[in-house]
mmCIF file of C-alpha atoms in Angstrom:
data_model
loop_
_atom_site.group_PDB
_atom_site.id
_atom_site.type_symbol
_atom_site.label_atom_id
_atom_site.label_comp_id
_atom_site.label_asym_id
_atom_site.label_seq_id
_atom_site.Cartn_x
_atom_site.Cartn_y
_atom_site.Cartn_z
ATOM 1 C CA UNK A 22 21.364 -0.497 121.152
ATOM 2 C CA UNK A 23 20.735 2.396 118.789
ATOM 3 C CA UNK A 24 17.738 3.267 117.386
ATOM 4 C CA UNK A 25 17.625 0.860 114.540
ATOM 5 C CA UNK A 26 18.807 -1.938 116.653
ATOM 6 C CA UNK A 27 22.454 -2.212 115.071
ATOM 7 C CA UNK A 28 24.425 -0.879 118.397
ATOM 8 C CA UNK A 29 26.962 2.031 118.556
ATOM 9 C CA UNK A 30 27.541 4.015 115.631
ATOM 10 C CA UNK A 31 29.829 6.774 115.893
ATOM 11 C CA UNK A 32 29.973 9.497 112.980
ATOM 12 C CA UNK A 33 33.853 10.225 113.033
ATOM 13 C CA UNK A 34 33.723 13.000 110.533
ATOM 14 C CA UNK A 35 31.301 15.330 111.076
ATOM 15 C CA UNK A 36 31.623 19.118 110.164
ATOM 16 C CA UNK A 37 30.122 22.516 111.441
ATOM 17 C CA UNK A 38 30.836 26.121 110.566
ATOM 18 C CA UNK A 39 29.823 29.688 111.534
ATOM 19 C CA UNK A 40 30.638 32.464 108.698
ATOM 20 C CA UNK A 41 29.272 35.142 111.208
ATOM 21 C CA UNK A 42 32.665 33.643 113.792
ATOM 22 C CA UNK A 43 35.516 32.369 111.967
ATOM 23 C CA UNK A 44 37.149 32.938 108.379
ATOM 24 C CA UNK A 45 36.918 29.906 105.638
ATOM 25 C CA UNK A 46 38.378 30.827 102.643
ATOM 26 C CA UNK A 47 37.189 28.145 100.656
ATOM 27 C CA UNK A 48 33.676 28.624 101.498
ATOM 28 C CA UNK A 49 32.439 30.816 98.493
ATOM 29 C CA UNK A 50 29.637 30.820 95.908
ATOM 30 C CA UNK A 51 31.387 28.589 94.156
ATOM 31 C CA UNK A 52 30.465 25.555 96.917
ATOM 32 C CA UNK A 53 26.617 26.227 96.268
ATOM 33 C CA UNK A 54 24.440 24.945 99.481
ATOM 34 C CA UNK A 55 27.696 24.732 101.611
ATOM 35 C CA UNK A 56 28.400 28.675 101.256
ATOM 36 C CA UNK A 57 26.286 29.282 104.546
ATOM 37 C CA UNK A 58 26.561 29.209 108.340
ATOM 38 C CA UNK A 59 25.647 25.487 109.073
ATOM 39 C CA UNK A 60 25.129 24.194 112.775
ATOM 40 C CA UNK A 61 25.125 21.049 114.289
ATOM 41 C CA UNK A 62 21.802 21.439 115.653
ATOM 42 C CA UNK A 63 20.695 21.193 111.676
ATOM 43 C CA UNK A 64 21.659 17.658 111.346
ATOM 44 C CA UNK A 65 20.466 16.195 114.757
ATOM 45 C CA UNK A 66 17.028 14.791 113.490
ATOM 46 C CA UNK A 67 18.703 13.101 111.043
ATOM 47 C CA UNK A 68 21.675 11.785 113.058
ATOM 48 C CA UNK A 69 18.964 10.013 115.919
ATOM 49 C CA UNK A 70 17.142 8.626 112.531
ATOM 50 C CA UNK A 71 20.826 7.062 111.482
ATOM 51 C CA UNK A 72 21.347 5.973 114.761
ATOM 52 C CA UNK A 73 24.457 7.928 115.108
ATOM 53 C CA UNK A 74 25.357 7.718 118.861
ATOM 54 C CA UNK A 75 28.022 9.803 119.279
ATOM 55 C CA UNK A 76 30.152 12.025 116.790
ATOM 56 C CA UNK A 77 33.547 13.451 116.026
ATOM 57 C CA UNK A 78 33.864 16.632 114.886
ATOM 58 C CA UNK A 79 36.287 17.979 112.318
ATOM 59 C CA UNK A 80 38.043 20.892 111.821
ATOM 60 C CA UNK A 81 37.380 23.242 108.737
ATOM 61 C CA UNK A 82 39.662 26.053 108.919
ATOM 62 C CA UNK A 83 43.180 26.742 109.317
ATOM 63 C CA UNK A 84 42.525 28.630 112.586
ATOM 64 C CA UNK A 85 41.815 28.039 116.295
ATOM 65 C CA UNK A 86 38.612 29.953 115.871
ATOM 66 C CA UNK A 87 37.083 27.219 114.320
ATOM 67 C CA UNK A 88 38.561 24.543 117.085
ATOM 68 C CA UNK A 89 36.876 26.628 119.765
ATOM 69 C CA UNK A 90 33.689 26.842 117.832
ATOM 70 C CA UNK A 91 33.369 22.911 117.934
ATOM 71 C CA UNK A 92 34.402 22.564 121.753
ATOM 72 C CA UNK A 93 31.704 24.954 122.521
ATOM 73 C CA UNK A 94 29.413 23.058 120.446
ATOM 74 C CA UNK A 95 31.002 19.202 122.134
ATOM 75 C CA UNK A 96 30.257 21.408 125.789
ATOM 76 C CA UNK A 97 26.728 21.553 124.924
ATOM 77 C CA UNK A 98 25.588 18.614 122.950
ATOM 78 C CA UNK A 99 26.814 15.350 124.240
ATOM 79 C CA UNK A 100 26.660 13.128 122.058
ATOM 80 C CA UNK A 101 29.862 14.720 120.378
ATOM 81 C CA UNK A 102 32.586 12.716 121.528
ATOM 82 C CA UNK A 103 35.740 14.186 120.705
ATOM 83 C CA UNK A 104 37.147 17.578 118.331
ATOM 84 C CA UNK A 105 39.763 16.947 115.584
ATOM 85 C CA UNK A 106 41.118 20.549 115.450
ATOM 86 C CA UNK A 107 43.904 22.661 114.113
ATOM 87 C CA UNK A 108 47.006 23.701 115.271
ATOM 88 C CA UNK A 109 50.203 25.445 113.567
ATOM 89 C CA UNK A 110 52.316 22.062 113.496
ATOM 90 C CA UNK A 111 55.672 24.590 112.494
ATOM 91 C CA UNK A 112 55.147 26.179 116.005
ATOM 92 C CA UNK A 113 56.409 23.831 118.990
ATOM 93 C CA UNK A 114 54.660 26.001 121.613
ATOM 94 C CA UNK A 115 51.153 25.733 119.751
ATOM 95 C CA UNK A 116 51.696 22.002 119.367
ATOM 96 C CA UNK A 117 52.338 21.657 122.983
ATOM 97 C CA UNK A 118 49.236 24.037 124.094
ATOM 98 C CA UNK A 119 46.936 21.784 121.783
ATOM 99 C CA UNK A 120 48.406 18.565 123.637
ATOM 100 C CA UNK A 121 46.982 20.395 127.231
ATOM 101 C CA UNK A 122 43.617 20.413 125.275
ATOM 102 C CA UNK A 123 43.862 16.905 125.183
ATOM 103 C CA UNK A 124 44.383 16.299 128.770
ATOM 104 C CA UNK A 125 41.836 18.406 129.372
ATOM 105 C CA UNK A 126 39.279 16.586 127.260
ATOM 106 C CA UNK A 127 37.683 17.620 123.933
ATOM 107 C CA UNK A 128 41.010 17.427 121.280
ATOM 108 C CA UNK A 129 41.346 14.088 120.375
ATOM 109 C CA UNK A 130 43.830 14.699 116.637
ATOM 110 C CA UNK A 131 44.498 17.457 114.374
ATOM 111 C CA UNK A 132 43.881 18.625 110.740
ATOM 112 C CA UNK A 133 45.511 21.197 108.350
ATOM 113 C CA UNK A 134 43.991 21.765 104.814
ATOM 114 C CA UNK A 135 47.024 20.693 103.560
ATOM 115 C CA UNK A 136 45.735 20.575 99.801
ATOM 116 C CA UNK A 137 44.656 24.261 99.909
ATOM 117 C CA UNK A 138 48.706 25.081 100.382
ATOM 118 C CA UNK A 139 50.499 26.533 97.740
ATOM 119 C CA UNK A 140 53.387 23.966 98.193
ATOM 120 C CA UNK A 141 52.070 20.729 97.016
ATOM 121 C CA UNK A 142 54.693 19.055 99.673
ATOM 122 C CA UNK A 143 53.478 20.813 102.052
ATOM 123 C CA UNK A 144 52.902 17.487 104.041
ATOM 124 C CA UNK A 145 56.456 16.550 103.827
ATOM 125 C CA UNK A 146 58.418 19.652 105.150
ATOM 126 C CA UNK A 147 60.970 18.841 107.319
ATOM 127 C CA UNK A 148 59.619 21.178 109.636
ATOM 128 C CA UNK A 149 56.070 20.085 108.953
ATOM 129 C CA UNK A 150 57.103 16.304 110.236
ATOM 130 C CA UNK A 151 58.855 17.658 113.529
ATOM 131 C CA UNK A 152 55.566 19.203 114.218
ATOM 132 C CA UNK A 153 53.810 15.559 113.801
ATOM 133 C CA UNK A 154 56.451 13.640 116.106
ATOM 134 C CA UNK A 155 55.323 16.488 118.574
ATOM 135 C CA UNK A 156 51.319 15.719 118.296
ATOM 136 C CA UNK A 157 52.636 11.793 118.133
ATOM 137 C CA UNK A 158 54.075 12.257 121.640
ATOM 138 C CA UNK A 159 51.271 14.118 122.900
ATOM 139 C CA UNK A 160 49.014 11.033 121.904
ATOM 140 C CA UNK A 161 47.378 12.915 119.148
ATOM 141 C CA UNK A 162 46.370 11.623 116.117
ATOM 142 C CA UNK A 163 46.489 13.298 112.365
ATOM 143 C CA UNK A 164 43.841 13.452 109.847
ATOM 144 C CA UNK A 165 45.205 14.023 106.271
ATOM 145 C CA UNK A 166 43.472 15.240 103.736
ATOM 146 C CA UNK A 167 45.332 12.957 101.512
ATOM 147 C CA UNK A 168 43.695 13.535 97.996
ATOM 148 C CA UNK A 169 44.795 10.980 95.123
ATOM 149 C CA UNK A 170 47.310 10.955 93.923
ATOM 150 C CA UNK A 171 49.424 13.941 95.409
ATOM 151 C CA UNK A 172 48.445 14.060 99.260
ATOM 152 C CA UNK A 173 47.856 10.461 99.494
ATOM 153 C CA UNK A 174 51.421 9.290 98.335
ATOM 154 C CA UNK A 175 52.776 11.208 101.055
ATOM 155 C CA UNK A 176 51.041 9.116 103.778
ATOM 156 C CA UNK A 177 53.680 6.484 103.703
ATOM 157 C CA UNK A 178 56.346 8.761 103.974
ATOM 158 C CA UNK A 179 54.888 10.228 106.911
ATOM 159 C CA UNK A 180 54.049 6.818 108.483
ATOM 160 C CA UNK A 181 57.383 6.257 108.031
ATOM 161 C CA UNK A 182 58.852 9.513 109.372
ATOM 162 C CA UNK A 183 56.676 9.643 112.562
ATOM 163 C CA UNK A 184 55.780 5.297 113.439
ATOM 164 C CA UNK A 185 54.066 6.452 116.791
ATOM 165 C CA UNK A 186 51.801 8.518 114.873
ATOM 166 C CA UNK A 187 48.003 7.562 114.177
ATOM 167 C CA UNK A 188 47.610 8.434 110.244
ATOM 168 C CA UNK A 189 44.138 9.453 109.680
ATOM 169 C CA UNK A 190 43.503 8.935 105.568
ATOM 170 C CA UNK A 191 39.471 11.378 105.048
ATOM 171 C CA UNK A 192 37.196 9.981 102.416
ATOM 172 C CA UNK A 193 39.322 6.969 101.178
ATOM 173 C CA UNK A 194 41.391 9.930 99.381
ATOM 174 C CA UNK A 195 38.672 10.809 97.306
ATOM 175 C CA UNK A 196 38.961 7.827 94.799
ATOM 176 C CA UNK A 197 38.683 8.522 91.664
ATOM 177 C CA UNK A 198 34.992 6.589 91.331
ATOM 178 C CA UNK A 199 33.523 7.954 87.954
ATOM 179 C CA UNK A 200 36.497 6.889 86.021
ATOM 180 C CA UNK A 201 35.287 3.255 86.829
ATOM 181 C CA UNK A 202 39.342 2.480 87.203
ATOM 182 C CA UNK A 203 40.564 2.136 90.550
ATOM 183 C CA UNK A 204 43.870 0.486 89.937
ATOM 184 C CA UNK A 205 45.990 3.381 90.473
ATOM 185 C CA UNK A 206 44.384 4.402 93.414
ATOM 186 C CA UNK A 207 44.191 1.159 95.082
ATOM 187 C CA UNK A 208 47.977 0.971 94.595
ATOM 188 C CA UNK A 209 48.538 4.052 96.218
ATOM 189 C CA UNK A 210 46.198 2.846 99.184
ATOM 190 C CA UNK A 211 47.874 -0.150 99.275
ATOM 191 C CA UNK A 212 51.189 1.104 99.879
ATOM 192 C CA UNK A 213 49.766 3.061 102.501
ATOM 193 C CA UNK A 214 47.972 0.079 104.349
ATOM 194 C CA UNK A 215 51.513 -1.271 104.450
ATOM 195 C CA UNK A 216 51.886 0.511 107.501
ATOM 196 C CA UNK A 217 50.424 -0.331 110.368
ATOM 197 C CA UNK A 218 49.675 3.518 111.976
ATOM 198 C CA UNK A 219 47.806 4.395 109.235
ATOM 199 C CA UNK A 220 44.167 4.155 109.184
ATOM 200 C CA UNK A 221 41.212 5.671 106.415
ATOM 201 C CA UNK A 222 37.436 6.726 106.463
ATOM 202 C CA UNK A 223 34.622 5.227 104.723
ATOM 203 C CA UNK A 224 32.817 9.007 104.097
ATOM 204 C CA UNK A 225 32.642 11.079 101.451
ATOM 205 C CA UNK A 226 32.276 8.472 98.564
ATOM 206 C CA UNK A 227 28.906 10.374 97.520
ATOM 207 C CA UNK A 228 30.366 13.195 96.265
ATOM 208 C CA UNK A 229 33.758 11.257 95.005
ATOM 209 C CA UNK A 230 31.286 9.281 92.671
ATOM 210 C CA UNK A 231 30.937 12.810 90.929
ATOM 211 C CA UNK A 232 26.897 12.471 89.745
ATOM 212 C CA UNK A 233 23.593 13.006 91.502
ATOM 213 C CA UNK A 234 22.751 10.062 89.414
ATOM 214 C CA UNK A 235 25.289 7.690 92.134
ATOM 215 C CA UNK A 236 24.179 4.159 93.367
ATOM 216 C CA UNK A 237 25.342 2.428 96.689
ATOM 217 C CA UNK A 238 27.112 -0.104 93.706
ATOM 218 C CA UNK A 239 28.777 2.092 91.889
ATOM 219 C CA UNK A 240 30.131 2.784 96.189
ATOM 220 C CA UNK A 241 31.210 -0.720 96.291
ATOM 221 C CA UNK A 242 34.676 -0.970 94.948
ATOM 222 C CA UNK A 243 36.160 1.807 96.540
ATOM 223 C CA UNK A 244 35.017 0.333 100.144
ATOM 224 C CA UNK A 245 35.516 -3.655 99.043
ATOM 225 C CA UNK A 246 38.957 -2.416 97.859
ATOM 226 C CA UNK A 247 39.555 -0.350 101.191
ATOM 227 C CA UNK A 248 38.183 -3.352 103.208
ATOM 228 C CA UNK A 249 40.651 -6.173 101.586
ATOM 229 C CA UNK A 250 43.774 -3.508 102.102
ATOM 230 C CA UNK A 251 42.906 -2.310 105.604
ATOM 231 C CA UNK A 252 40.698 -4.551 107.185
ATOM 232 C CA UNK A 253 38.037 -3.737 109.097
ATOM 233 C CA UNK A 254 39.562 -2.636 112.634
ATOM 234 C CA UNK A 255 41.670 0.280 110.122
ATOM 235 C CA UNK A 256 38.300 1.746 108.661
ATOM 236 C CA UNK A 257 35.792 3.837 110.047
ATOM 237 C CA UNK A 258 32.673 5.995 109.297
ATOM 238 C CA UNK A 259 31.975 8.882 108.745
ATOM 239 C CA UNK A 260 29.061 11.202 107.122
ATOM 240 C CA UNK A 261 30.951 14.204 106.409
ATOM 241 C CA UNK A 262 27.423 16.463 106.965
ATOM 242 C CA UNK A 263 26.895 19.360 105.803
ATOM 243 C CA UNK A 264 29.342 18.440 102.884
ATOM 244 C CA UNK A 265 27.159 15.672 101.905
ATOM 245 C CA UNK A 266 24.743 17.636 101.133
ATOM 246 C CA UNK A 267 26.648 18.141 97.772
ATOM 247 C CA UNK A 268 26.049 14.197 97.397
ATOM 248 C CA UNK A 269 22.266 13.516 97.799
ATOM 249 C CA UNK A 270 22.329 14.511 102.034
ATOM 250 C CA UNK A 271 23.127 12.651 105.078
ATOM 251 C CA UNK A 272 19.919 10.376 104.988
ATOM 252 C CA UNK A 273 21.315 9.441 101.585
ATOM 253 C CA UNK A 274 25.250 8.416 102.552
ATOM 254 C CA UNK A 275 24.096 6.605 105.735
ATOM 255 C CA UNK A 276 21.723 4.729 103.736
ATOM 256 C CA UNK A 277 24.237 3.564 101.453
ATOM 257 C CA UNK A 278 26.838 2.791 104.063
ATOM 258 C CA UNK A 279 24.355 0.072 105.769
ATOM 259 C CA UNK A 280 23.799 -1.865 102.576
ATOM 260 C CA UNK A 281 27.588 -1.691 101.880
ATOM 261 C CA UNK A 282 28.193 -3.354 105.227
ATOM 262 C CA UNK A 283 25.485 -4.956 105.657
ATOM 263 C CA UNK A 284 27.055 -8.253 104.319
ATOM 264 C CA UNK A 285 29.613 -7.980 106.736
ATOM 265 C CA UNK A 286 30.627 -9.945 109.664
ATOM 266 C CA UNK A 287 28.961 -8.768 113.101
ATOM 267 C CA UNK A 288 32.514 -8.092 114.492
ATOM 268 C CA UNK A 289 33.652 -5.951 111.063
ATOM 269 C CA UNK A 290 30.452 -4.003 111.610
ATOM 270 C CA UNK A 291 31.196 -3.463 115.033
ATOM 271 C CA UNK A 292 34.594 -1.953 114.229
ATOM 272 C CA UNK A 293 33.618 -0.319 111.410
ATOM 273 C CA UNK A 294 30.605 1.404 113.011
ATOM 274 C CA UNK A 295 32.262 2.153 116.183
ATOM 275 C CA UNK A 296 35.082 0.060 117.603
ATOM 276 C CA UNK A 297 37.490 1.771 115.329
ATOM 277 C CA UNK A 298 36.781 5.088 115.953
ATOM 278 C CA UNK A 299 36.740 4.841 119.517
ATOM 279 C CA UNK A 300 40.243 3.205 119.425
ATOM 280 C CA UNK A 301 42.178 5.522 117.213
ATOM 281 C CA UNK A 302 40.535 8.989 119.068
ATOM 282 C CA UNK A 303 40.358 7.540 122.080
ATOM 283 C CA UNK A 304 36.898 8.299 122.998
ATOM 284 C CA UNK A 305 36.227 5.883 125.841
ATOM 285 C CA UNK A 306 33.560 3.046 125.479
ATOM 286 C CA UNK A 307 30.964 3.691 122.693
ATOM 287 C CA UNK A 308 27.344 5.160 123.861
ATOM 288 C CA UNK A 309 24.864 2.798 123.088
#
């Protein structure tokens, strides 16, 4: 059992960065608190007080600086259970070197900032989906940073494209939660649910509610609406530290994410908090 006596709870989207070591061009003034080195050892008091027993780090940058930053830091903390890196899906040979990463432990998926590319299909390239049916074979999964509406109507044309593919949807796609009108997106998740290789994260709904000001209700429908369309063995968590930080901190988030589920069944809490997670990355039987 974890520390607050719920069992296994696995962060699946968990973030660290070194400006001193790798380039991220988005990381500027203009993200406030976020525009500094941040570790992992800086959110490790908090994780044991969530109850967090285990981790999966995600990738930040377009680069494999930033995938070898977060091995090292899986080599020396244990408790992270798996790296969702980067790799250039239009090159074959880099796809194939990531898949001997895998074998040798640590890679469990792959991300690419695809909404920081100039071509807003990026996803959808021709050569951009030969690359996926190459991390498919390997038995890698792909996280999408499928932003409403754009990115996040091209997940069903990937799941389509590439059906041995694990479809990884961050942050719900960011739904749009200050409007107060989640039709639109729900649609658009709901078309994506269709398909059974695609998946989503409950994590970063405190800074998609868009106020300082948010409440774990005004949370609710996004997650009851990605709960009735996925079910719970499709959804995971995930804190999304330091980026949370934007949202009220990680204290904050988890806090919320218990009284959301809290209602729940014991076996949807058990998927949702780890069994999920452990599935799709393949991370072996949760720590408890």
């Amino acid at each position: 059992m974890d520390a607050i006596g719920r069992g296994p709870l696995i962060d699946a989207h968990l973030h660290m960065w070194d400006l001193d070591a790798c380039a991220y061009p988005w990381i500027t003034p203009a993200v406030g608190i976020l525009n500094r080195t941040h570790t992992i050892d800086e959110v490790e008091a908090e994780r044991q007080a969530a109850g967090v027993t285990g981790a999966v780090l995600v990738q930040s940058a377009n680069s494999r600086c930033d995938t070898d930053l977060m091995l090292g830091a899986m080599a020396t903390h244990p408790w992270v259970r798996g790296v969702v890196g980067w790799v250039d899906l239009l090159k074959g040979a880099a796809v194939e070197e990531v898949a001997e990463r895998r074998a040798a432990g640590g890679v469990v998926g792959v991300r690419h900032l695809n909404h920081d590319e100039p071509d807003p299909d990026w996803l959808v390239r021709p050569a951009v989906i030969e690359g996926l049916k190459a991390l498919a074979r390997a038995g890698l999964t792909f996280d999408v940073v499928a932003i409403w509406p754009l990115h996040l109507g091209h997940v069903p044309t990937l799941a389509a494209a590439v059906p041995d593919l694990t479809i990884v949807v961050d942050h719900l796609a960011k739904p749009p939660i200050p409007t107060g009108d989640l039709s639109a997106w729900r649609a658009a998740m709901a078309r994506a649910a269709e398909y059974p290789n695609v998946v989503a994260k409950l994590s970063g709904l405190d800074t998609a509610a868009g106020s300082p000001d948010w409440t774990p209700d005004d949370l609710r429908p996004a997650f009851e609406g990605a709960l009735e369309l996925f079910g719970a063995d499709r959804l995971m968590y995930g804190g999304d530290w330091p980026v949370t930080l934007l949202g009220g901190g990680y204290a904050r988030q988890h806090a919320a994410f218990e009284w959301l589920t809290g209602g729940r069944s014991p076996l949807e809490r058990e998927a949702i908090r780890a069994g999920t997670a452990t599935r799709v990355y393949r991370l072996g039987s949760p720590t408890s």
